[in-house]
PDB file of N, CA and C in Angstrom:
ATOM      1  N   MET A   1      -8.030  12.089   7.956  1.00 84.00           N
ATOM      2  CA  MET A   1      -8.379  10.969   7.228  1.00 84.00           C
ATOM      3  C   MET A   1      -6.842   9.815   7.167  1.00 84.00           C
ATOM      4  N   LYS A   2      -7.179   8.702   6.888  1.00 90.00           N
ATOM      5  CA  LYS A   2      -6.461   7.828   6.878  1.00 90.00           C
ATOM      6  C   LYS A   2      -6.138   7.536   5.340  1.00 90.00           C
ATOM      7  N   ILE A   3      -4.888   7.039   4.916  1.00 94.00           N
ATOM      8  CA  ILE A   3      -4.278   7.119   4.297  1.00 94.00           C
ATOM      9  C   ILE A   3      -4.147   5.488   3.578  1.00 94.00           C
ATOM     10  N   ALA A   4      -4.226   4.760   3.292  1.00 95.00           N
ATOM     11  CA  ALA A   4      -3.848   3.369   3.027  1.00 95.00           C
ATOM     12  C   ALA A   4      -2.748   3.088   1.611  1.00 95.00           C
ATOM     13  N   VAL A   5      -1.318   2.700   2.161  1.00 96.00           N
ATOM     14  CA  VAL A   5      -0.027   2.659   1.299  1.00 96.00           C
ATOM     15  C   VAL A   5       0.164   0.760   1.753  1.00 96.00           C
ATOM     16  N   LEU A   6       0.156   0.498   0.072  1.00 95.00           N
ATOM     17  CA  LEU A   6       0.437  -1.151  -0.119  1.00 95.00           C
ATOM     18  C   LEU A   6       1.197  -1.082  -1.268  1.00 95.00           C
ATOM     19  N   ARG A   7       2.247  -1.223  -0.798  1.00 94.00           N
ATOM     20  CA  ARG A   7       3.631  -1.875  -1.823  1.00 94.00           C
ATOM     21  C   ARG A   7       3.288  -2.844  -2.626  1.00 94.00           C
ATOM     22  N   ILE A   8       3.514  -2.914  -4.330  1.00 91.00           N
ATOM     23  CA  ILE A   8       3.048  -3.693  -5.510  1.00 91.00           C
ATOM     24  C   ILE A   8       3.950  -3.832  -5.971  1.00 91.00           C
ATOM     25  N   ALA A   9       5.345  -3.540  -6.031  1.00 84.00           N
ATOM     26  CA  ALA A   9       6.547  -3.786  -6.983  1.00 84.00           C
ATOM     27  C   ALA A   9       7.345  -4.479  -5.794  1.00 84.00           C
ATOM     28  N   GLY A  10       8.485  -5.244  -6.260  1.00 84.00           N
ATOM     29  CA  GLY A  10       8.829  -6.114  -5.699  1.00 84.00           C
ATOM     30  C   GLY A  10      10.471  -5.376  -4.973  1.00 84.00           C
ATOM     31  N   GLN A  11      11.108  -6.261  -4.992  1.00 85.00           N
ATOM     32  CA  GLN A  11      12.943  -5.944  -4.885  1.00 85.00           C
ATOM     33  C   GLN A  11      13.534  -5.918  -5.739  1.00 85.00           C
ATOM     34  N   VAL A  12      13.360  -6.380  -6.623  1.00 85.00           N
ATOM     35  CA  VAL A  12      14.472  -6.421  -7.590  1.00 85.00           C
ATOM     36  C   VAL A  12      14.746  -5.153  -8.665  1.00 85.00           C
ATOM     37  N   LYS A  13      15.769  -4.629  -8.905  1.00 86.00           N
ATOM     38  CA  LYS A  13      15.757  -3.866  -9.738  1.00 86.00           C
ATOM     39  C   LYS A  13      15.796  -2.347  -9.143  1.00 86.00           C
ATOM     40  N   ASN A  14      15.609  -2.318  -7.677  1.00 88.00           N
ATOM     41  CA  ASN A  14      15.071  -1.006  -7.302  1.00 88.00           C
ATOM     42  C   ASN A  14      16.295   0.082  -7.086  1.00 88.00           C
ATOM     43  N   LYS A  15      16.166   1.293  -6.943  1.00 92.00           N
ATOM     44  CA  LYS A  15      17.088   2.446  -6.932  1.00 92.00           C
ATOM     45  C   LYS A  15      17.468   2.555  -5.378  1.00 92.00           C
ATOM     46  N   ILE A  16      18.787   2.787  -4.586  1.00 93.00           N
ATOM     47  CA  ILE A  16      19.128   2.540  -3.071  1.00 93.00           C
ATOM     48  C   ILE A  16      18.165   3.410  -2.153  1.00 93.00           C
ATOM     49  N   LYS A  17      17.877   4.839  -2.519  1.00 94.00           N
ATOM     50  CA  LYS A  17      17.020   5.596  -2.203  1.00 94.00           C
ATOM     51  C   LYS A  17      15.604   5.444  -1.834  1.00 94.00           C
ATOM     52  N   ASP A  18      14.940   4.307  -2.935  1.00 93.00           N
ATOM     53  CA  ASP A  18      13.761   3.777  -3.023  1.00 93.00           C
ATOM     54  C   ASP A  18      13.578   3.128  -2.083  1.00 93.00           C
ATOM     55  N   ASN A  19      14.527   2.241  -1.902  1.00 93.00           N
ATOM     56  CA  ASN A  19      14.792   0.764  -0.557  1.00 93.00           C
ATOM     57  C   ASN A  19      14.482   1.869   0.509  1.00 93.00           C
ATOM     58  N   GLU A  20      15.548   2.879   0.710  1.00 95.00           N
ATOM     59  CA  GLU A  20      15.699   3.439   2.291  1.00 95.00           C
ATOM     60  C   GLU A  20      14.361   4.263   2.401  1.00 95.00           C
ATOM     61  N   THR A  21      13.603   4.375   1.309  1.00 95.00           N
ATOM     62  CA  THR A  21      12.208   5.255   1.747  1.00 95.00           C
ATOM     63  C   THR A  21      11.286   4.266   2.198  1.00 95.00           C
ATOM     64  N   LEU A  22      11.434   3.118   1.154  1.00 95.00           N
ATOM     65  CA  LEU A  22       9.899   1.917   1.322  1.00 95.00           C
ATOM     66  C   LEU A  22      10.333   1.270   2.539  1.00 95.00           C
ATOM     67  N   LYS A  23      11.605   1.288   3.116  1.00 94.00           N
ATOM     68  CA  LYS A  23      11.871   0.730   4.637  1.00 94.00           C
ATOM     69  C   LYS A  23      11.668   1.688   6.097  1.00 94.00           C
ATOM     70  N   ARG A  24      11.538   2.826   5.341  1.00 95.00           N
ATOM     71  CA  ARG A  24      11.441   4.102   6.768  1.00 95.00           C
ATOM     72  C   ARG A  24       9.896   4.252   6.723  1.00 95.00           C
ATOM     73  N   LEU A  25       9.154   3.757   5.652  1.00 95.00           N
ATOM     74  CA  LEU A  25       8.110   3.478   5.446  1.00 95.00           C
ATOM     75  C   LEU A  25       7.130   2.185   6.192  1.00 95.00           C
ATOM     76  N   LYS A  26       7.950   1.472   6.667  1.00 94.00           N
ATOM     77  CA  LYS A  26       8.110  -0.315   6.895  1.00 94.00           C
ATOM     78  C   LYS A  26       7.076  -1.228   5.776  1.00 94.00           C
ATOM     79  N   LEU A  27       7.689  -0.520   4.580  1.00 94.00           N
ATOM     80  CA  LEU A  27       6.994  -1.380   3.484  1.00 94.00           C
ATOM     81  C   LEU A  27       8.006  -2.063   2.973  1.00 94.00           C
ATOM     82  N   ASN A  28       8.673  -3.068   3.900  1.00 92.00           N
ATOM     83  CA  ASN A  28       9.715  -4.137   3.146  1.00 92.00           C
ATOM     84  C   ASN A  28       9.582  -4.808   1.891  1.00 92.00           C
ATOM     85  N   LYS A  29       8.541  -5.840   2.442  1.00 93.00           N
ATOM     86  CA  LYS A  29       7.837  -6.745   1.446  1.00 93.00           C
ATOM     87  C   LYS A  29       7.039  -6.372   0.692  1.00 93.00           C
ATOM     88  N   LYS A  30       6.608  -7.270  -0.290  1.00 93.00           N
ATOM     89  CA  LYS A  30       5.670  -6.989  -1.327  1.00 93.00           C
ATOM     90  C   LYS A  30       4.602  -7.531  -0.757  1.00 93.00           C
ATOM     91  N   PHE A  31       3.296  -6.575  -1.034  1.00 93.00           N
ATOM     92  CA  PHE A  31       1.886  -6.861  -0.747  1.00 93.00           C
ATOM     93  C   PHE A  31       1.585  -6.483   0.932  1.00 93.00           C
ATOM     94  N   THR A  32       3.080  -5.629   1.348  1.00 95.00           N
ATOM     95  CA  THR A  32       2.701  -4.723   2.689  1.00 95.00           C
ATOM     96  C   THR A  32       1.642  -3.623   2.515  1.00 95.00           C
ATOM     97  N   LEU A  33       0.991  -3.168   3.616  1.00 95.00           N
ATOM     98  CA  LEU A  33       0.080  -2.440   3.717  1.00 95.00           C
ATOM     99  C   LEU A  33       0.471  -1.571   5.183  1.00 95.00           C
ATOM    100  N   THR A  34       0.364  -0.678   5.142  1.00 95.00           N
ATOM    101  CA  THR A  34       0.247   0.375   6.100  1.00 95.00           C
ATOM    102  C   THR A  34      -0.677   1.523   6.057  1.00 95.00           C
ATOM    103  N   PHE A  35      -1.341   1.970   7.502  1.00 94.00           N
ATOM    104  CA  PHE A  35      -1.970   3.375   7.070  1.00 94.00           C
ATOM    105  C   PHE A  35      -1.327   4.611   7.651  1.00 94.00           C
ATOM    106  N   LEU A  36      -1.085   6.232   6.797  1.00 94.00           N
ATOM    107  CA  LEU A  36      -0.668   7.096   7.380  1.00 94.00           C
ATOM    108  C   LEU A  36      -1.886   8.051   7.564  1.00 94.00           C
ATOM    109  N   ASP A  37      -1.276   9.116   8.224  1.00 94.00           N
ATOM    110  CA  ASP A  37      -2.559  10.351   8.409  1.00 94.00           C
ATOM    111  C   ASP A  37      -2.308  11.073   7.506  1.00 94.00           C
ATOM    112  N   SER A  38      -3.549  11.753   6.707  1.00 91.00           N
ATOM    113  CA  SER A  38      -3.031  12.221   5.123  1.00 91.00           C
ATOM    114  C   SER A  38      -2.383  13.661   5.769  1.00 91.00           C
ATOM    115  N   GLU A  39      -2.463  14.541   7.048  1.00 94.00           N
ATOM    116  CA  GLU A  39      -1.969  15.778   7.622  1.00 94.00           C
ATOM    117  C   GLU A  39      -1.022  15.457   7.495  1.00 94.00           C
ATOM    118  N   ASP A  40      -0.121  14.402   7.982  1.00 94.00           N
ATOM    119  CA  ASP A  40       1.598  13.957   7.997  1.00 94.00           C
ATOM    120  C   ASP A  40       2.624  14.336   6.326  1.00 94.00           C
ATOM    121  N   LYS A  41       2.634  15.536   6.697  1.00 95.00           N
ATOM    122  CA  LYS A  41       3.115  15.848   4.838  1.00 95.00           C
ATOM    123  C   LYS A  41       4.819  15.319   4.902  1.00 95.00           C
ATOM    124  N   VAL A  42       6.007  15.175   5.977  1.00 96.00           N
ATOM    125  CA  VAL A  42       6.754  14.026   5.495  1.00 96.00           C
ATOM    126  C   VAL A  42       6.644  13.088   4.982  1.00 96.00           C
ATOM    127  N   ARG A  43       5.687  12.274   5.774  1.00 95.00           N
ATOM    128  CA  ARG A  43       5.195  10.738   4.818  1.00 95.00           C
ATOM    129  C   ARG A  43       4.812  10.947   3.440  1.00 95.00           C
ATOM    130  N   MET A  44       3.661  11.377   3.660  1.00 95.00           N
ATOM    131  CA  MET A  44       3.008  11.774   2.079  1.00 95.00           C
ATOM    132  C   MET A  44       4.060  12.359   1.144  1.00 95.00           C
ATOM    133  N   GLY A  45       5.228  13.457   1.567  1.00 95.00           N
ATOM    134  CA  GLY A  45       6.285  13.404   0.572  1.00 95.00           C
ATOM    135  C   GLY A  45       7.035  11.969   0.378  1.00 95.00           C
ATOM    136  N   MET A  46       7.134  11.640   1.418  1.00 96.00           N
ATOM    137  CA  MET A  46       7.806   9.619   1.072  1.00 96.00           C
ATOM    138  C   MET A  46       7.255   8.853  -0.185  1.00 96.00           C
ATOM    139  N   VAL A  47       5.614   8.759   0.563  1.00 95.00           N
ATOM    140  CA  VAL A  47       5.023   8.168  -0.626  1.00 95.00           C
ATOM    141  C   VAL A  47       4.806   8.543  -1.941  1.00 95.00           C
ATOM    142  N   ALA A  48       4.687  10.001  -2.185  1.00 94.00           N
ATOM    143  CA  ALA A  48       5.089  10.494  -3.354  1.00 94.00           C
ATOM    144  C   ALA A  48       6.080  10.178  -4.378  1.00 94.00           C
ATOM    145  N   SER A  49       7.657  10.095  -3.826  1.00 94.00           N
ATOM    146  CA  SER A  49       8.674   9.806  -3.825  1.00 94.00           C
ATOM    147  C   SER A  49       8.898   8.424  -4.481  1.00 94.00           C
ATOM    148  N   VAL A  50       7.718   7.412  -3.916  1.00 94.00           N
ATOM    149  CA  VAL A  50       7.965   6.303  -4.071  1.00 94.00           C
ATOM    150  C   VAL A  50       6.452   5.576  -4.874  1.00 94.00           C
ATOM    151  N   ALA A  51       5.980   6.632  -5.485  1.00 93.00           N
ATOM    152  CA  ALA A  51       4.378   6.374  -6.286  1.00 93.00           C
ATOM    153  C   ALA A  51       4.580   5.330  -7.349  1.00 93.00           C
ATOM    154  N   HIS A  52       5.643   4.985  -7.858  1.00 91.00           N
ATOM    155  CA  HIS A  52       5.837   4.342  -8.864  1.00 91.00           C
ATOM    156  C   HIS A  52       6.172   2.836  -8.199  1.00 91.00           C
ATOM    157  N   MET A  53       5.954   2.644  -6.993  1.00 91.00           N
ATOM    158  CA  MET A  53       6.164   1.283  -6.428  1.00 91.00           C
ATOM    159  C   MET A  53       5.251   1.194  -6.026  1.00 91.00           C
ATOM    160  N   VAL A  54       4.320   2.067  -5.168  1.00 94.00           N
ATOM    161  CA  VAL A  54       3.265   1.461  -4.401  1.00 94.00           C
ATOM    162  C   VAL A  54       1.624   2.136  -4.919  1.00 94.00           C
ATOM    163  N   VAL A  55       0.644   1.822  -4.285  1.00 94.00           N
ATOM    164  CA  VAL A  55      -0.460   2.113  -4.448  1.00 94.00           C
ATOM    165  C   VAL A  55      -1.240   2.862  -2.960  1.00 94.00           C
ATOM    166  N   TYR A  56      -1.724   3.842  -3.180  1.00 95.00           N
ATOM    167  CA  TYR A  56      -1.882   4.743  -2.042  1.00 95.00           C
ATOM    168  C   TYR A  56      -3.723   5.441  -2.452  1.00 95.00           C
ATOM    169  N   GLY A  57      -4.129   5.367  -1.276  1.00 94.00           N
ATOM    170  CA  GLY A  57      -5.400   6.076  -1.191  1.00 94.00           C
ATOM    171  C   GLY A  57      -6.105   6.425   0.189  1.00 94.00           C
ATOM    172  N   GLU A  58      -7.484   7.176  -0.087  1.00 95.00           N
ATOM    173  CA  GLU A  58      -8.121   7.370   1.166  1.00 95.00           C
ATOM    174  C   GLU A  58      -8.669   5.902   1.004  1.00 95.00           C
ATOM    175  N   ILE A  59      -8.946   5.447   2.384  1.00 93.00           N
ATOM    176  CA  ILE A  59      -9.573   4.137   2.790  1.00 93.00           C
ATOM    177  C   ILE A  59     -10.646   4.050   3.910  1.00 93.00           C
ATOM    178  N   SER A  60     -11.855   3.724   3.630  1.00 93.00           N
ATOM    179  CA  SER A  60     -12.852   3.572   4.378  1.00 93.00           C
ATOM    180  C   SER A  60     -12.855   3.023   5.736  1.00 93.00           C
ATOM    181  N   GLU A  61     -13.813   3.483   6.685  1.00 93.00           N
ATOM    182  CA  GLU A  61     -13.137   2.974   8.135  1.00 93.00           C
ATOM    183  C   GLU A  61     -14.028   1.424   8.356  1.00 93.00           C
ATOM    184  N   GLU A  62     -15.105   1.160   7.147  1.00 93.00           N
ATOM    185  CA  GLU A  62     -15.444  -0.150   7.670  1.00 93.00           C
ATOM    186  C   GLU A  62     -14.554  -1.224   7.274  1.00 93.00           C
ATOM    187  N   LEU A  63     -13.751  -0.427   6.431  1.00 93.00           N
ATOM    188  CA  LEU A  63     -12.502  -1.509   5.578  1.00 93.00           C
ATOM    189  C   LEU A  63     -11.986  -1.573   6.596  1.00 93.00           C
ATOM    190  N   ILE A  64     -11.354  -0.801   7.388  1.00 92.00           N
ATOM    191  CA  ILE A  64     -10.032  -1.289   8.356  1.00 92.00           C
ATOM    192  C   ILE A  64     -10.588  -1.835   9.640  1.00 92.00           C
ATOM    193  N   LYS A  65     -11.959  -1.635   9.740  1.00 92.00           N
ATOM    194  CA  LYS A  65     -12.249  -2.565  10.547  1.00 92.00           C
ATOM    195  C   LYS A  65     -12.069  -4.048  10.354  1.00 92.00           C
ATOM    196  N   GLU A  66     -12.992  -4.155   8.920  1.00 92.00           N
ATOM    197  CA  GLU A  66     -12.742  -5.477   8.611  1.00 92.00           C
ATOM    198  C   GLU A  66     -11.266  -6.032   8.634  1.00 92.00           C
ATOM    199  N   LEU A  67     -10.558  -5.170   7.866  1.00 91.00           N
ATOM    200  CA  LEU A  67      -8.912  -5.678   8.019  1.00 91.00           C
ATOM    201  C   LEU A  67      -8.424  -5.881   9.276  1.00 91.00           C
ATOM    202  N   LYS A  68      -8.712  -5.618  10.208  1.00 89.00           N
ATOM    203  CA  LYS A  68      -8.277  -5.587  11.445  1.00 89.00           C
ATOM    204  C   LYS A  68      -8.928  -6.754  12.039  1.00 89.00           C
ATOM    205  N   ALA A  69     -10.021  -7.239  11.980  1.00 91.00           N
ATOM    206  CA  ALA A  69     -10.832  -8.618  12.562  1.00 91.00           C
ATOM    207  C   ALA A  69     -10.018  -9.830  11.636  1.00 91.00           C
ATOM    208  N   LYS A  70      -9.622  -9.666  10.370  1.00 88.00           N
ATOM    209  CA  LYS A  70      -9.367 -10.760   9.399  1.00 88.00           C
ATOM    210  C   LYS A  70      -7.489 -10.921   9.751  1.00 88.00           C
ATOM    211  N   ARG A  71      -6.765 -10.112   9.484  1.00 86.00           N
ATOM    212  CA  ARG A  71      -5.644 -10.222   9.614  1.00 86.00           C
ATOM    213  C   ARG A  71      -4.698  -9.778  11.068  1.00 86.00           C
ATOM    214  N   LYS A  72      -3.667 -10.118  11.093  1.00 85.00           N
ATOM    215  CA  LYS A  72      -3.081 -10.051  12.464  1.00 85.00           C
ATOM    216  C   LYS A  72      -2.434  -8.463  12.254  1.00 85.00           C
ATOM    217  N   GLU A  73      -2.485  -7.612  13.017  1.00 86.00           N
ATOM    218  CA  GLU A  73      -1.519  -6.481  12.790  1.00 86.00           C
ATOM    219  C   GLU A  73       0.085  -6.870  13.636  1.00 86.00           C
ATOM    220  N   LYS A  74       1.193  -6.348  13.122  1.00 88.00           N
ATOM    221  CA  LYS A  74       2.708  -6.115  13.556  1.00 88.00           C
ATOM    222  C   LYS A  74       2.811  -5.204  13.189  1.00 88.00           C
ATOM    223  N   ASP A  75       2.773  -4.006  14.541  1.00 87.00           N
ATOM    224  CA  ASP A  75       3.667  -2.942  14.491  1.00 87.00           C
ATOM    225  C   ASP A  75       2.862  -2.195  13.764  1.00 87.00           C
ATOM    226  N   GLY A  76       1.522  -1.943  13.217  1.00 87.00           N
ATOM    227  CA  GLY A  76       0.909  -1.494  12.023  1.00 87.00           C
ATOM    228  C   GLY A  76       1.393  -1.703  10.896  1.00 87.00           C
ATOM    229  N   ILE A  77       1.396  -2.528  10.560  1.00 93.00           N
ATOM    230  CA  ILE A  77       1.475  -3.457   9.181  1.00 93.00           C
ATOM    231  C   ILE A  77       0.833  -4.644   9.023  1.00 93.00           C
ATOM    232  N   PHE A  78       0.058  -4.778   7.912  1.00 94.00           N
ATOM    233  CA  PHE A  78      -0.701  -5.877   7.630  1.00 94.00           C
ATOM    234  C   PHE A  78       0.173  -6.558   6.380  1.00 94.00           C
ATOM    235  N   PHE A  79       0.484  -7.629   6.479  1.00 93.00           N
ATOM    236  CA  PHE A  79       0.673  -8.449   5.104  1.00 93.00           C
ATOM    237  C   PHE A  79      -0.639  -9.206   4.320  1.00 93.00           C
ATOM    238  N   LEU A  80      -0.270  -8.743   3.666  1.00 92.00           N
ATOM    239  CA  LEU A  80      -1.751  -9.250   2.562  1.00 92.00           C
ATOM    240  C   LEU A  80      -1.575 -10.305   1.556  1.00 92.00           C
ATOM    241  N   HIS A  81      -2.348 -10.878   0.710  1.00 91.00           N
ATOM    242  CA  HIS A  81      -2.035 -12.090  -0.489  1.00 91.00           C
ATOM    243  C   HIS A  81      -2.454 -11.234  -1.322  1.00 91.00           C
ATOM    244  N   PRO A  82      -1.315 -11.967  -2.324  1.00 92.00           N
ATOM    245  CA  PRO A  82      -1.973 -11.347  -3.741  1.00 92.00           C
ATOM    246  C   PRO A  82      -3.339 -11.635  -3.907  1.00 92.00           C
ATOM    247  N   PRO A  83      -3.986 -10.498  -4.966  1.00 90.00           N
ATOM    248  CA  PRO A  83      -5.004  -9.934  -5.215  1.00 90.00           C
ATOM    249  C   PRO A  83      -6.128 -11.344  -5.770  1.00 90.00           C
ATOM    250  N   ARG A  84      -7.428 -11.590  -5.528  1.00 87.00           N
ATOM    251  CA  ARG A  84      -7.933 -13.467  -6.472  1.00 87.00           C
ATOM    252  C   ARG A  84      -8.681 -12.390  -7.534  1.00 87.00           C
ATOM    253  N   GLY A  85      -8.453 -13.092  -8.603  1.00 83.00           N
ATOM    254  CA  GLY A  85      -8.615 -12.620  -9.752  1.00 83.00           C
ATOM    255  C   GLY A  85      -8.074 -11.622 -10.259  1.00 83.00           C
ATOM    256  N   GLY A  86      -6.635 -11.624  -9.719  1.00 81.00           N
ATOM    257  CA  GLY A  86      -5.306 -10.937 -10.388  1.00 81.00           C
ATOM    258  C   GLY A  86      -5.829  -9.377 -10.438  1.00 81.00           C
ATOM    259  N   PHE A  87      -4.404  -8.703 -11.089  1.00 80.00           N
ATOM    260  CA  PHE A  87      -4.968  -7.245 -10.753  1.00 80.00           C
ATOM    261  C   PHE A  87      -5.858  -6.781 -12.174  1.00 80.00           C
ATOM    262  N   LYS A  88      -6.748  -6.014 -12.079  1.00 72.00           N
ATOM    263  CA  LYS A  88      -7.581  -5.601 -13.377  1.00 72.00           C
ATOM    264  C   LYS A  88      -6.939  -4.690 -14.010  1.00 72.00           C
ATOM    265  N   LYS A  89      -5.978  -4.092 -13.894  1.00 72.00           N
ATOM    266  CA  LYS A  89      -5.408  -3.395 -14.681  1.00 72.00           C
ATOM    267  C   LYS A  89      -3.574  -3.792 -14.389  1.00 72.00           C
ATOM    268  N   SER A  90      -3.105  -2.773 -14.836  1.00 67.00           N
ATOM    269  CA  SER A  90      -1.830  -3.368 -15.114  1.00 67.00           C
ATOM    270  C   SER A  90      -1.020  -2.651 -13.832  1.00 67.00           C
ATOM    271  N   SER A  91      -0.072  -3.441 -13.256  1.00 68.00           N
ATOM    272  CA  SER A  91       0.616  -3.257 -11.994  1.00 68.00           C
ATOM    273  C   SER A  91       2.095  -2.659 -12.500  1.00 68.00           C
ATOM    274  N   LYS A  92       2.040  -2.047 -13.538  1.00 69.00           N
ATOM    275  CA  LYS A  92       3.583  -1.434 -13.678  1.00 69.00           C
ATOM    276  C   LYS A  92       3.366  -0.071 -14.538  1.00 69.00           C
ATOM    277  N   VAL A  93       2.100   0.387 -14.561  1.00 68.00           N
ATOM    278  CA  VAL A  93       1.699   1.775 -14.912  1.00 68.00           C
ATOM    279  C   VAL A  93       1.202   2.764 -13.789  1.00 68.00           C
ATOM    280  N   ALA A  94       1.154   3.783 -14.062  1.00 71.00           N
ATOM    281  CA  ALA A  94       0.530   4.998 -13.022  1.00 71.00           C
ATOM    282  C   ALA A  94      -1.350   4.341 -13.028  1.00 71.00           C
ATOM    283  N   ALA A  95      -1.928   5.752 -12.368  1.00 63.00           N
ATOM    284  CA  ALA A  95      -2.867   5.145 -12.065  1.00 63.00           C
ATOM    285  C   ALA A  95      -4.064   5.156 -13.398  1.00 63.00           C
ATOM    286  N   PRO A  96      -4.153   6.432 -14.073  1.00 67.00           N
ATOM    287  CA  PRO A  96      -5.439   6.034 -14.959  1.00 67.00           C
ATOM    288  C   PRO A  96      -5.333   4.893 -16.118  1.00 67.00           C
ATOM    289  N   LYS A  97      -4.213   4.483 -16.417  1.00 71.00           N
ATOM    290  CA  LYS A  97      -4.449   3.174 -17.048  1.00 71.00           C
ATOM    291  C   LYS A  97      -3.607   1.553 -16.317  1.00 71.00           C
ATOM    292  N   GLY A  98      -2.961   1.908 -15.202  1.00 78.00           N
ATOM    293  CA  GLY A  98      -2.995   1.202 -14.445  1.00 78.00           C
ATOM    294  C   GLY A  98      -3.445   1.779 -13.080  1.00 78.00           C
ATOM    295  N   ILE A  99      -2.265   0.700 -11.822  1.00 83.00           N
ATOM    296  CA  ILE A  99      -2.933   0.866 -10.658  1.00 83.00           C
ATOM    297  C   ILE A  99      -2.448   1.529  -9.413  1.00 83.00           C
ATOM    298  N   LEU A 100      -0.703   1.646 -10.217  1.00 89.00           N
ATOM    299  CA  LEU A 100       0.195   2.624  -9.336  1.00 89.00           C
ATOM    300  C   LEU A 100       0.258   3.772  -8.994  1.00 89.00           C
ATOM    301  N   GLY A 101       0.463   4.506  -8.159  1.00 88.00           N
ATOM    302  CA  GLY A 101       0.336   5.633  -7.581  1.00 88.00           C
ATOM    303  C   GLY A 101      -0.984   6.412  -6.640  1.00 88.00           C
ATOM    304  N   LYS A 102      -1.479   7.178  -6.986  1.00 91.00           N
ATOM    305  CA  LYS A 102      -3.168   7.615  -6.229  1.00 91.00           C
ATOM    306  C   LYS A 102      -3.834   6.802  -7.086  1.00 91.00           C
ATOM    307  N   ASN A 103      -4.620   5.866  -6.419  1.00 87.00           N
ATOM    308  CA  ASN A 103      -5.810   5.333  -6.747  1.00 87.00           C
ATOM    309  C   ASN A 103      -7.248   5.374  -5.941  1.00 87.00           C
ATOM    310  N   SER A 104      -7.795   5.272  -6.509  1.00 87.00           N
ATOM    311  CA  SER A 104      -9.044   6.124  -5.340  1.00 87.00           C
ATOM    312  C   SER A 104     -10.053   4.585  -5.416  1.00 87.00           C
ATOM    313  N   ASN A 105      -9.706   3.942  -6.286  1.00 86.00           N
ATOM    314  CA  ASN A 105     -10.098   2.311  -5.993  1.00 86.00           C
ATOM    315  C   ASN A 105      -9.509   1.560  -5.089  1.00 86.00           C
ATOM    316  N   ILE A 106      -8.995   1.772  -4.220  1.00 90.00           N
ATOM    317  CA  ILE A 106      -8.177   1.110  -3.451  1.00 90.00           C
ATOM    318  C   ILE A 106      -8.715   0.244  -2.546  1.00 90.00           C
ATOM    319  N   ASP A 107     -10.048   0.566  -1.922  1.00 91.00           N
ATOM    320  CA  ASP A 107     -10.413  -0.014  -1.442  1.00 91.00           C
ATOM    321  C   ASP A 107     -10.946  -1.414  -1.917  1.00 91.00           C
ATOM    322  N   LYS A 108     -10.964  -1.495  -3.515  1.00 90.00           N
ATOM    323  CA  LYS A 108     -12.001  -2.963  -3.596  1.00 90.00           C
ATOM    324  C   LYS A 108     -10.625  -3.525  -4.133  1.00 90.00           C
ATOM    325  N   LEU A 109      -9.438  -2.812  -4.673  1.00 89.00           N
ATOM    326  CA  LEU A 109      -7.973  -4.161  -4.536  1.00 89.00           C
ATOM    327  C   LEU A 109      -8.006  -4.745  -3.078  1.00 89.00           C
ATOM    328  N   ILE A 110      -8.167  -3.711  -1.764  1.00 92.00           N
ATOM    329  CA  ILE A 110      -7.549  -4.347  -0.392  1.00 92.00           C
ATOM    330  C   ILE A 110      -8.556  -5.383  -0.111  1.00 92.00           C
ATOM    331  N   GLU A 111      -9.995  -5.529  -0.780  1.00 91.00           N
ATOM    332  CA  GLU A 111     -11.171  -6.191  -0.664  1.00 91.00           C
ATOM    333  C   GLU A 111     -10.462  -8.157  -1.346  1.00 91.00           C
ATOM    334  N   ARG A 112     -10.044  -7.599  -2.362  1.00 90.00           N
ATOM    335  CA  ARG A 112      -9.532  -8.964  -2.914  1.00 90.00           C
ATOM    336  C   ARG A 112      -8.284  -9.449  -2.572  1.00 90.00           C
ATOM    337  N   MET A 113      -7.572  -8.462  -1.344  1.00 90.00           N
ATOM    338  CA  MET A 113      -6.345  -9.243  -1.136  1.00 90.00           C
ATOM    339  C   MET A 113      -6.393  -9.978   0.373  1.00 90.00           C
ATOM    340  N   LEU A 114      -7.818  -9.704   1.123  1.00 88.00           N
ATOM    341  CA  LEU A 114      -7.669 -10.493   1.917  1.00 88.00           C
ATOM    342  C   LEU A 114      -7.753 -11.568   2.056  1.00 88.00           C
TER     343      LEU A 114
END
C-alpha cells in the first residue's frame, strides 16, 4: 500500500532533529509530496516522529496516476500548490480537529492542490 506524505509546516522555528528527518524523507520545502511503502518500518517511524509537521495517509492508485500526469516528478518528489479554497480545518492541530498527522481525507486535500 502506498502512503502519501505531504509537508505542511514551513521552515521557521523547527528543531534540528525534525529538519534532519524531513531532509532524509526528501521533504525540504513546504507543500512537497512523496510516496512511501507502508511496509517500510524505518521510514514510517520517521514520518511518525514528524507527524506534527506533515499530513500522511493511504492514497488511491487513480490519484497517483492523475498526479503523475499533471505534475512533473523529480526524484520521486512532487511540488504542489497551496490548496484551492484553503485548508478546511486548522493546519496547526492534529487530525481530528485539524489536518496534521494521519489523515484519511488526504486524497481530497491533494486533489485541491493539483
